[in-house]
Amino acid sequence: MNENPALLAALARGRKAVDESMAFWVQQNGRWDEEPMTAILCQNVAPHVKPITFNKQQEGIIGADWLWWWVDPSGTCFGMLVQAKNLERKKGRWSVDFDHANKKGQQLDLLLQAADLFQVAPAYVLYCGDTEYRTGLHCGLRHTEPVCDRCTRAGVSVLSALAVQYFLLLSQDSAAVDAFGHAVPLEDLADPKVRQRPLWDDPNFSNVPELRAFLVERQYGALQVAKLLFTQVSKLRRGQMLLAAPRRIGVGDGKIFPDLPVDRGHFSRSYYGNILRGLRTELPSYVRDAEAGRALPPDLEGRLAGIAIFYL
Ligand SMILES: [Zn+2]
């Protein structure tokens, strides 16, 4: 698939605008708010993203989560339920308030539950400040000095919520640094030149050629977005010393992969289903309704701050 240079430029423009705004507010105030950053991002990526916001009378049922749908020219699409979080510097330590509790419970649990309801991949968009703000923090093993392309693009990054839950289980103290190291810069999701490693070639999948091809071969478009998010949990799964359960289970109609391995490793859910159920052959009808300006059922609007459709 050819790259979409206009979308790549728009995503980079969006990230730079967010970087500038975060730097401004850090200077003014020592911090920034998530919500205006999402608005700045959408405004600068448009028309390659179509943001649809809802009135917020019912906000608080789940939170200010957005549904992001990535749709490519073939119609294949990938859905994520996205919660925005800030990378914060507190007394010389890095932190992200992933586990914030409200009256309804822990935000992370609520995000995972809501993503189950929408049958999409739960994820975080991390607003990480500009490179100056992040002095002393870098992207990990792939980091290069004196200039690191990946760190330069990391101001707006995306990370699987299942991976975050696992980091919190390992260590609350290092979860923010782990999250930053594993998150993928937003603009990389749509860049066909970005590095993709072959993933776990499990012999259990030898009779599932489509899934095996997805894991082993380079992917493009909506499949690439899903694969980069899936790579985050797959890498963690390889470090978990548990045999994989070979069984698969159906994940419903309209999906690119109609059945997926149940293997959970040390995650709270099947990591295949948690992410790859978001891959569909076409946009769900409620997204097409929102795209066409038609009203959505109130219970659905009440659960979301908005829907953003990215055109790959
Ligand atoms: Zn780096």
PDB file of C-alpha atoms in Angstrom, residues 83 85-86 88 95-102 105-112 124 161 164-169 171-172 175:
ATOM      1  CA  GLN A  83      -8.359   7.873  27.127  1.00  0.00           C
ATOM      2  CA  LYS A  85      -3.367  11.005  29.993  1.00  0.00           C
ATOM      3  CA  ASN A  86      -0.482  13.349  30.742  1.00  0.00           C
ATOM      4  CA  GLU A  88       3.820  14.279  34.672  1.00  0.00           C
ATOM      5  CA  SER A  95       4.178   9.535  36.665  1.00  0.00           C
ATOM      6  CA  VAL A  96       0.948   9.054  34.753  1.00  0.00           C
ATOM      7  CA  ASP A  97      -2.314   9.019  36.645  1.00  0.00           C
ATOM      8  CA  PHE A  98      -3.537   5.763  35.064  1.00  0.00           C
ATOM      9  CA  ASP A  99      -5.220   4.362  38.123  1.00  0.00           C
ATOM     10  CA  HIS A 100      -7.290   7.367  39.069  1.00  0.00           C
ATOM     11  CA  ALA A 101     -10.429   6.365  40.970  1.00  0.00           C
ATOM     12  CA  ASN A 102     -13.790   8.113  40.707  1.00  0.00           C
ATOM     13  CA  GLY A 105     -14.460   2.787  40.245  1.00  0.00           C
ATOM     14  CA  GLN A 106     -10.932   2.645  38.922  1.00  0.00           C
ATOM     15  CA  GLN A 107     -10.622   4.468  35.595  1.00  0.00           C
ATOM     16  CA  LEU A 108      -8.469   1.755  34.033  1.00  0.00           C
ATOM     17  CA  ASP A 109     -11.008  -0.982  34.826  1.00  0.00           C
ATOM     18  CA  LEU A 110     -13.805   1.204  33.462  1.00  0.00           C
ATOM     19  CA  LEU A 111     -11.863   1.807  30.254  1.00  0.00           C
ATOM     20  CA  LEU A 112     -11.307  -1.939  29.777  1.00  0.00           C
ATOM     21  CA  TYR A 124      -4.201   5.572  26.019  1.00  0.00           C
ATOM     22  CA  ALA A 161      -4.393  -0.193  28.086  1.00  0.00           C
ATOM     23  CA  VAL A 164      -0.531  -0.415  31.091  1.00  0.00           C
ATOM     24  CA  GLN A 165      -2.473  -2.677  33.437  1.00  0.00           C
ATOM     25  CA  TYR A 166       0.418  -5.141  33.290  1.00  0.00           C
ATOM     26  CA  PHE A 167       3.007  -2.418  34.009  1.00  0.00           C
ATOM     27  CA  LEU A 168       1.011  -1.349  37.074  1.00  0.00           C
ATOM     28  CA  LEU A 169       0.980  -4.966  38.242  1.00  0.00           C
ATOM     29  CA  SER A 171       5.571  -1.856  39.569  1.00  0.00           C
ATOM     30  CA  GLN A 172       3.478   1.232  40.247  1.00  0.00           C
ATOM     31  CA  ALA A 175       4.770   2.232  35.211  1.00  0.00           C
TER      32      ALA A 175
END
